[in-house]
Amino acid sequence: MDEATWIRRAQAGDKAGFAALFEQHRTRAIRTAYLMTQDRHLAEDLTQEAFVRAYLAIRKCDPARPFAPWLMRILINLCRTAMQRRGRQMVVAALPDEGASDRGYADAEDRVQVWGALQRLEPVHREVLMLRYYHDFADAEIAEALDIPVGTVKSRLFHARRHLERHLAPEAGAHPLSKEVLS
Amino acid sequence: MNEQQIKDAFTYGAGEITASDELWARIEREAAARRPAPWRKVWLAAAGLVLALCLSLAASPAVRAAAGTLVHLFTTVWQGQVGGTDASVRWADVNQREALEASGMQFFEYQETLVASPEEAKARVGFRPVLADHPEASLEALFVQSIGGDMFRVAGARYRIGGKLFHVGTSAMYARLQDGTLRFLPFTTLETTFVIGPDRAPTGTRTVELASGVEAMCIDFKQGADTWCGWLYEGLQVHVTGPDAALVVELARSAVR
């Protein structure tokens, strides 16, 4: 069964329809919240709240469009609000445990460097990169998730890449990102 | 070694966390608790009838004139309450934004909380916008920005009228005082993008005199045969003509309560 059918079923009051949407998006949602807050418990609370709000407002979701950007819009706004309440715009977290995420990367050092640089970005820049590269959203989907015009998405992506490049530059005399990717 | 590196970095940063097994049960419980009870729907329907009656009354010229007086009174009272502010306002067409950003201008970023319902918005900020000229309009969403503590900013409202969506910018800030009342606050600095619907294009600006010595900038919008006007007044962006008139009235009432 496709996502549009699940959305329509949820809109008709079928709990199983929304449960299917939850199952499909739960992991990506909590990891998104974790990326934004770097707090595991807060991420779970915010994910719960986002799904509750999505559940109650499911009639406003357009079945003709992907569910993820709509859900992400709710979740990202919740994360922003939570971070504002905590009085910090940016979290610099401890690096994840390498042993817990042993996925056979050829160059773990690159991964750590780029993640460190991403954490030094402004939240608006990190968000737009997260939606593009972690979620593989198209420009229009990012625009929907962030409630901004597509033109602004392109502009933010451009500036985000440029800032990322700057953050990588000092340690990346030979860092491939700074020369090959971020143009 | 290209975009994949950024993907890998995010995947690395997100780690391997997963939602707990009880999450779905908690969502079900929470959603059930928040769903309006049937009796509440009856109350809402009754309130809707009363509102429709008020709107039809508001359509009469005499009531409109009274509303205009109220707005003027509100601006006067508000100025008195917050006298001495040096509010500054900069306005930019959304289409100019990128160019202005490139020139180094910083913009206020909307970071709205999308509330699930007008009722929730009302509960959070204590007012309910209505559109006097369009009783058929439905409030699709109200954007409320939490700015820390018990302070909220009403960033905008989205209406559906005749199948079209309209996004109305409303710049108002409230603080909830210890006694539970809402206090209307001024902006000391406001750099905002005037948010307009896709089919509303600004046609120009003009400065007008509202009353002796009181000036406001008016931004005209052309939409079909109608001209809308958004006003920027002492850092407060309000709408006093077109379908938003009642919104200002509601803001005014909130301010003087």
Coordinates of C-alpha atoms in Angstrom, one line a residue:
Chain A
M1 CA 0.0 0.0 0.0
D2 CA 1.4 3.4 -0.9
E3 CA 1.8 6.4 1.4
A4 CA -1.1 8.4 -0.2
T5 CA -3.4 5.5 0.7
W6 CA -2.2 5.5 4.3
I7 CA -2.8 9.2 4.5
R8 CA -6.3 8.9 3.1
R9 CA -7.1 6.1 5.5
A10 CA -5.8 8.1 8.4
Q11 CA -7.9 11.1 7.3
A12 CA -10.9 8.8 7.3
G13 CA -10.2 8.0 10.9
D14 CA -8.4 4.7 10.4
K15 CA -5.8 4.5 13.1
A16 CA -3.9 1.8 11.2
G17 CA -3.3 4.2 8.4
F18 CA -1.5 6.6 10.7
A19 CA 0.3 3.8 12.4
A20 CA 1.7 2.8 9.1
L21 CA 2.9 6.4 8.5
F22 CA 4.5 6.3 12.0
E23 CA 6.3 3.1 11.3
Q24 CA 7.7 4.4 8.1
H25 CA 8.9 7.7 9.5
R26 CA 9.6 7.1 13.1
T27 CA 13.3 6.4 12.9
R28 CA 14.1 9.2 10.5
A29 CA 12.1 11.6 12.6
I30 CA 13.8 10.8 15.9
R31 CA 17.2 11.0 14.3
T32 CA 16.3 14.3 12.8
A33 CA 15.3 15.6 16.2
Y34 CA 18.5 14.2 17.6
L35 CA 20.5 15.9 14.9
M36 CA 18.9 19.2 15.9
T37 CA 19.0 18.9 19.7
Q38 CA 21.8 16.3 20.4
D39 CA 19.6 15.2 23.3
R40 CA 18.3 11.7 23.1
H41 CA 15.4 12.1 25.6
L42 CA 14.4 15.5 24.2
A43 CA 14.5 14.1 20.7
E44 CA 12.1 11.3 21.7
D45 CA 9.7 13.8 23.4
L46 CA 9.8 16.1 20.4
T47 CA 9.2 13.2 18.0
Q48 CA 6.2 12.1 20.1
E49 CA 4.8 15.7 20.1
A50 CA 5.3 16.0 16.3
F51 CA 3.5 12.8 15.6
V52 CA 0.7 13.7 18.0
R53 CA 0.2 17.1 16.2
A54 CA 0.4 15.4 12.8
Y55 CA -2.2 12.9 13.9
L56 CA -4.6 15.6 15.1
A57 CA -4.0 17.7 12.0
I58 CA -3.8 14.8 9.4
R59 CA -6.8 16.2 7.5
K60 CA -4.6 19.1 6.5
C61 CA -2.1 16.9 4.9
D62 CA -2.3 16.6 1.2
P63 CA -2.2 12.9 0.2
A64 CA -0.9 13.9 -3.3
R65 CA 2.3 15.1 -1.7
P66 CA 5.0 13.2 0.3
F67 CA 4.3 13.0 4.0
A68 CA 7.9 13.5 5.2
P69 CA 8.2 17.3 4.4
W70 CA 4.9 18.0 6.1
L71 CA 6.0 16.0 9.2
M72 CA 9.4 17.6 9.2
R73 CA 7.9 21.0 9.2
I74 CA 6.1 20.3 12.4
L75 CA 9.1 18.5 13.9
I76 CA 11.6 21.2 13.0
N77 CA 9.5 23.9 14.4
L78 CA 9.2 22.0 17.6
C79 CA 12.9 21.5 17.8
R80 CA 13.6 25.2 17.2
T81 CA 11.2 26.2 19.9
A82 CA 12.7 23.7 22.3
M83 CA 16.2 24.9 21.6
Q84 CA 15.1 28.5 22.0
R85 CA 13.6 27.7 25.4
R86 CA 16.9 26.1 26.4
G87 CA 18.5 29.4 25.5
R88 CA 21.0 28.0 23.0
Q89 CA 21.0 28.2 19.3
M90 CA 23.5 25.6 18.7
V91 CA 24.6 22.4 20.4
V92 CA 28.1 21.1 20.2
A93 CA 27.8 17.6 21.2
A94 CA 30.1 14.9 22.1
L95 CA 31.0 12.9 19.0
P96 CA 29.1 9.7 18.6
D97 CA 30.7 6.5 19.8
E98 CA 32.6 5.1 16.9
G99 CA 32.2 1.6 18.2
A100 CA 28.4 1.9 18.2
S101 CA 28.3 2.9 14.6
D102 CA 30.8 0.8 12.9
R103 CA 29.5 0.7 9.4
G104 CA 32.7 0.1 7.7
Y105 CA 33.6 3.6 6.4
A106 CA 36.8 3.8 4.6
D107 CA 37.6 7.2 6.0
A108 CA 36.2 7.8 9.5
E109 CA 38.3 10.9 9.9
D110 CA 36.6 12.7 7.1
R111 CA 33.2 11.9 8.6
V112 CA 34.2 13.3 12.0
Q113 CA 35.7 16.4 10.4
V114 CA 32.7 17.2 8.3
W115 CA 30.3 16.5 11.2
G116 CA 32.3 18.8 13.4
A117 CA 32.2 21.5 10.7
L118 CA 28.4 21.0 10.3
Q119 CA 27.9 21.6 14.0
R120 CA 29.6 24.9 13.8
L121 CA 27.1 26.1 11.2
E122 CA 24.3 28.4 12.0
P123 CA 21.1 26.4 12.7
V124 CA 19.4 27.7 9.5
H125 CA 22.3 26.5 7.4
R126 CA 22.6 23.1 9.2
E127 CA 18.8 22.5 8.7
V128 CA 18.8 23.1 5.0
L129 CA 21.9 20.8 4.5
M130 CA 20.3 18.2 6.7
L131 CA 17.1 18.2 4.7
R132 CA 19.1 18.0 1.4
Y133 CA 21.7 15.5 2.3
Y134 CA 20.2 13.5 5.2
H135 CA 16.6 13.4 3.9
D136 CA 17.4 13.7 0.2
F137 CA 14.7 16.3 -0.1
A138 CA 14.2 18.2 -3.4
D139 CA 14.2 22.0 -3.2
A140 CA 10.4 22.2 -3.2
E141 CA 10.2 19.7 -0.3
I142 CA 12.8 21.7 1.7
A143 CA 10.7 24.8 1.0
E144 CA 7.6 23.0 2.4
A145 CA 9.5 21.7 5.4
L146 CA 10.9 25.1 6.3
D147 CA 8.0 27.1 5.0
I148 CA 10.2 29.3 2.9
P149 CA 10.2 30.1 -0.8
V150 CA 12.2 27.8 -3.1
G151 CA 14.5 30.7 -4.0
T152 CA 15.4 31.1 -0.4
V153 CA 16.2 27.4 -0.2
K154 CA 18.6 27.7 -3.1
S155 CA 20.2 30.8 -1.5
R156 CA 20.5 29.1 1.9
L157 CA 22.0 26.0 0.4
F158 CA 24.6 28.1 -1.4
H159 CA 25.5 30.0 1.7
A160 CA 25.5 26.9 3.9
R161 CA 27.9 25.1 1.5
R162 CA 30.1 28.2 1.5
H163 CA 30.2 28.4 5.3
L164 CA 30.8 24.6 5.5
E165 CA 33.7 25.1 3.1
R166 CA 35.1 27.9 5.3
H167 CA 34.9 25.7 8.5
L168 CA 36.7 22.9 6.7
A169 CA 39.3 25.0 5.1
P170 CA 41.8 25.4 8.0
E171 CA 42.1 21.7 8.5
A172 CA 41.5 20.8 4.9
G173 CA 44.4 21.9 3.0
A174 CA 43.9 18.8 1.1
H175 CA 40.3 18.2 2.2
P176 CA 38.4 17.2 -0.9
L177 CA 35.2 18.8 0.2
S178 CA 36.6 22.2 0.0
K179 CA 37.6 21.9 -3.6
E180 CA 35.5 19.3 -5.3
V181 CA 32.1 19.4 -3.7
L182 CA 31.3 22.8 -2.4
S183 CA 31.2 24.8 -5.5
Chain B
M1 CA 34.1 11.9 -2.1
N2 CA 31.6 14.5 -2.6
E3 CA 28.0 15.0 -1.5
Q4 CA 28.2 11.5 0.0
Q5 CA 30.6 12.9 2.6
I6 CA 28.0 15.3 3.9
K7 CA 25.4 12.5 3.9
D8 CA 27.8 10.3 5.8
A9 CA 28.5 13.0 8.3
F10 CA 24.8 13.5 9.1
T11 CA 24.3 9.7 9.3
Y12 CA 27.3 9.6 11.7
G13 CA 25.9 12.5 13.7
A14 CA 22.4 11.0 14.0
G15 CA 23.9 7.8 15.3
E16 CA 21.9 4.7 15.7
I17 CA 19.1 5.9 18.0
T18 CA 15.7 4.6 17.5
A19 CA 12.3 5.5 19.0
S20 CA 11.3 3.4 22.0
D21 CA 8.7 0.7 21.6
E22 CA 6.2 2.6 23.8
L23 CA 6.3 5.7 21.6
W24 CA 3.3 4.7 19.5
A25 CA 1.2 3.9 22.6
R26 CA 2.1 7.3 24.1
I27 CA 1.1 9.1 20.9
E28 CA -2.2 7.3 20.8
R29 CA -2.9 8.2 24.4
E30 CA -1.9 11.8 24.0
A31 CA -3.8 12.3 20.8
A32 CA -6.9 10.8 22.4
A33 CA -6.6 13.2 25.3
R34 CA -6.3 16.2 23.1
R35 CA -9.1 15.4 20.7
P36 CA -12.0 17.8 21.3
A37 CA -14.9 16.2 23.1
P38 CA -18.3 16.2 21.3
W39 CA -19.8 18.8 23.7
R40 CA -16.9 21.1 22.8
K41 CA -17.9 20.9 19.1
V42 CA -21.4 22.0 20.1
W43 CA -19.9 24.9 21.9
L44 CA -17.8 25.8 18.9
A45 CA -20.8 25.6 16.6
A46 CA -22.7 28.0 18.9
A47 CA -19.7 30.3 19.0
G48 CA -19.5 30.2 15.3
L49 CA -23.1 31.3 15.0
V50 CA -22.5 34.2 17.4
L51 CA -19.4 35.1 15.4
A52 CA -21.3 35.0 12.2
L53 CA -23.9 37.4 13.7
C54 CA -21.1 39.7 14.9
L55 CA -19.6 39.7 11.4
S56 CA -22.8 40.5 9.7
L57 CA -23.2 43.4 12.2
A58 CA -19.7 44.5 11.5
A59 CA -20.5 44.8 7.8
S60 CA -22.6 47.8 8.4
P61 CA -21.0 51.2 7.7
A62 CA -21.8 52.5 11.2
V63 CA -20.0 49.6 12.9
R64 CA -17.1 50.0 10.5
A65 CA -16.7 53.6 11.4
A66 CA -16.8 52.6 15.1
A67 CA -14.1 50.0 14.4
G68 CA -12.0 52.7 12.7
T69 CA -12.4 54.9 15.8
L70 CA -11.4 51.9 18.0
V71 CA -8.3 51.4 15.9
H72 CA -7.3 55.0 16.2
L73 CA -8.0 54.8 19.9
F74 CA -5.9 51.7 20.2
T75 CA -3.0 53.3 18.4
T76 CA -3.2 56.3 20.7
V77 CA -3.5 54.2 23.8
W78 CA -0.7 51.9 22.7
Q79 CA 1.5 54.9 22.0
G80 CA 0.7 56.2 25.5
Q81 CA 1.5 52.9 27.1
V82 CA 4.8 52.5 25.4
G83 CA 5.7 56.1 24.8
G84 CA 9.3 56.9 24.2
T85 CA 10.1 53.9 22.1
D86 CA 12.3 54.4 19.2
A87 CA 10.9 51.6 17.1
S88 CA 12.4 51.4 13.7
V89 CA 10.9 49.5 10.8
R90 CA 12.4 48.2 7.6
W91 CA 10.2 46.6 5.1
A92 CA 11.1 44.7 2.0
D93 CA 9.3 43.0 -0.7
V94 CA 9.8 39.3 -0.5
N95 CA 11.2 39.4 -4.0
Q96 CA 13.8 41.8 -3.0
R97 CA 15.0 39.7 -0.1
E98 CA 17.7 37.7 -1.7
A99 CA 19.2 40.8 -3.3
L100 CA 19.1 42.6 0.0
E101 CA 20.7 39.7 1.8
A102 CA 23.4 39.6 -0.8
S103 CA 24.1 43.3 0.1
G104 CA 24.6 42.3 3.7
M105 CA 21.2 43.2 5.1
Q106 CA 20.1 40.9 7.9
F107 CA 16.5 39.7 8.1
F108 CA 14.5 38.6 10.9
E109 CA 13.9 34.9 10.5
Y110 CA 10.4 33.6 11.2
Q111 CA 10.7 30.6 13.4
E112 CA 7.1 29.9 13.8
T113 CA 5.4 27.2 15.8
L114 CA 2.6 25.9 13.7
V115 CA -0.3 25.4 16.1
A116 CA -2.6 22.6 15.4
S117 CA -5.8 24.6 15.6
P118 CA -7.2 28.1 16.1
E119 CA -8.4 26.9 19.5
E120 CA -4.8 26.1 20.5
A121 CA -3.7 29.5 19.1
K122 CA -6.4 31.2 21.1
A123 CA -5.3 29.4 24.2
R124 CA -1.8 30.3 23.7
V125 CA -2.0 34.0 22.7
G126 CA -5.4 35.0 23.8
F127 CA -7.0 36.4 20.7
R128 CA -8.7 35.1 17.6
P129 CA -8.4 36.8 14.3
V130 CA -11.4 37.1 12.1
L131 CA -12.0 38.4 8.6
A132 CA -14.9 40.8 8.6
D133 CA -15.3 41.1 4.9
H134 CA -15.1 37.3 4.4
P135 CA -17.2 35.4 6.8
E136 CA -16.7 32.4 4.6
A137 CA -13.0 32.5 5.3
S138 CA -11.6 29.7 7.3
L139 CA -8.5 30.1 9.5
E140 CA -6.1 27.5 8.3
A141 CA -3.3 28.1 10.6
L142 CA -1.9 30.7 12.9
F143 CA 1.8 31.0 13.3
V144 CA 2.9 31.7 16.8
Q145 CA 6.5 32.2 17.7
S146 CA 7.5 31.4 21.2
I147 CA 10.3 33.9 22.1
G148 CA 11.2 32.5 25.5
G149 CA 9.4 32.3 28.8
D150 CA 5.8 33.1 28.5
M151 CA 6.2 35.4 25.6
F152 CA 4.7 34.8 22.2
R153 CA 4.7 36.6 18.9
V154 CA 1.9 36.3 16.5
A155 CA 3.8 36.0 13.2
G156 CA 1.0 35.5 10.8
A157 CA -2.3 33.8 10.0
R158 CA -3.3 31.8 7.0
Y159 CA -6.8 31.9 5.7
R160 CA -8.6 30.1 2.9
I161 CA -11.1 32.2 1.0
G162 CA -12.8 30.8 -2.0
G163 CA -10.2 28.0 -2.5
K164 CA -7.2 30.4 -2.3
L165 CA -4.8 30.7 0.6
F166 CA -3.9 34.1 2.0
H167 CA -1.0 34.6 4.4
V168 CA -1.5 37.6 6.5
G169 CA 1.5 39.0 8.4
T170 CA 0.7 40.2 11.9
S171 CA 3.4 41.6 14.1
A172 CA 2.3 41.7 17.6
M173 CA 4.0 40.5 20.7
Y174 CA 2.5 39.6 24.0
A175 CA 3.8 38.8 27.4
R176 CA 1.9 36.9 29.9
L177 CA 2.2 38.6 33.3
Q178 CA 2.2 36.9 36.6
D179 CA -1.5 37.6 37.1
G180 CA -2.3 35.8 33.9
T181 CA -3.2 38.8 31.8
L182 CA -1.6 39.5 28.5
R183 CA 0.4 42.7 28.0
F184 CA 0.9 44.0 24.5
L185 CA 4.5 44.9 23.9
P186 CA 6.2 47.1 21.3
F187 CA 9.0 46.1 19.1
T188 CA 12.0 48.1 19.6
T189 CA 13.4 46.8 16.4
L190 CA 11.6 45.0 13.7
E191 CA 13.1 43.7 10.5
T192 CA 10.5 41.7 8.9
T193 CA 9.5 40.5 5.5
F194 CA 6.0 41.4 4.7
V195 CA 4.5 38.1 4.0
I196 CA 2.0 38.1 1.2
G197 CA 0.1 35.5 -0.8
P198 CA 1.4 34.3 -4.1
D199 CA -1.2 36.4 -6.0
R200 CA -0.8 39.6 -4.0
A201 CA 1.9 41.9 -5.3
P202 CA 2.8 45.1 -3.7
T203 CA 2.0 48.0 -6.0
G204 CA 3.7 50.8 -4.1
T205 CA 4.1 52.5 -0.8
R206 CA 3.0 55.9 0.5
T207 CA 3.1 57.7 3.8
V208 CA -0.1 59.0 5.1
E209 CA -1.2 60.9 8.1
L210 CA -3.6 59.0 10.3
A211 CA -4.2 61.9 12.6
S212 CA -2.5 65.1 13.5
G213 CA 1.2 64.4 13.6
V214 CA 0.7 60.7 13.4
E215 CA 2.1 59.1 10.3
A216 CA 2.2 55.6 9.0
M217 CA 3.5 53.9 6.0
C218 CA 0.9 52.2 3.8
I219 CA 1.8 49.4 1.5
D220 CA -0.7 49.0 -1.2
F221 CA -1.5 45.6 -2.6
K222 CA -3.5 44.9 -5.7
Q223 CA -5.4 41.7 -5.8
G224 CA -8.0 41.4 -8.5
A225 CA -10.2 44.4 -8.3
D226 CA -9.4 45.0 -4.6
T227 CA -6.7 47.0 -3.1
W228 CA -5.4 45.9 0.2
C229 CA -3.4 48.1 2.4
G230 CA -0.9 47.0 5.1
W231 CA 0.2 49.6 7.5
L232 CA 3.5 49.9 9.3
Y233 CA 3.0 52.1 12.3
E234 CA 5.7 52.7 15.0
G235 CA 7.0 49.2 14.6
L236 CA 3.6 47.6 14.5
Q237 CA 2.5 46.1 11.3
V238 CA -1.2 46.2 11.1
H239 CA -3.8 46.0 8.5
V240 CA -6.6 48.4 8.6
T241 CA -8.2 48.2 5.2
G242 CA -9.4 45.3 3.2
P243 CA -10.4 42.0 4.7
D244 CA -8.1 42.3 7.6
A245 CA -9.9 45.1 9.4
A246 CA -11.4 43.0 12.0
L247 CA -8.0 41.5 12.8
V248 CA -6.8 44.9 13.9
V249 CA -9.9 45.3 15.9
E250 CA -9.1 42.1 17.7
L251 CA -5.6 43.2 18.3
A252 CA -6.8 46.4 19.6
R253 CA -9.2 44.7 22.0
S254 CA -6.5 42.5 23.2
A255 CA -4.2 45.4 23.8
V256 CA -6.7 47.4 25.9
R257 CA -8.0 44.5 27.9

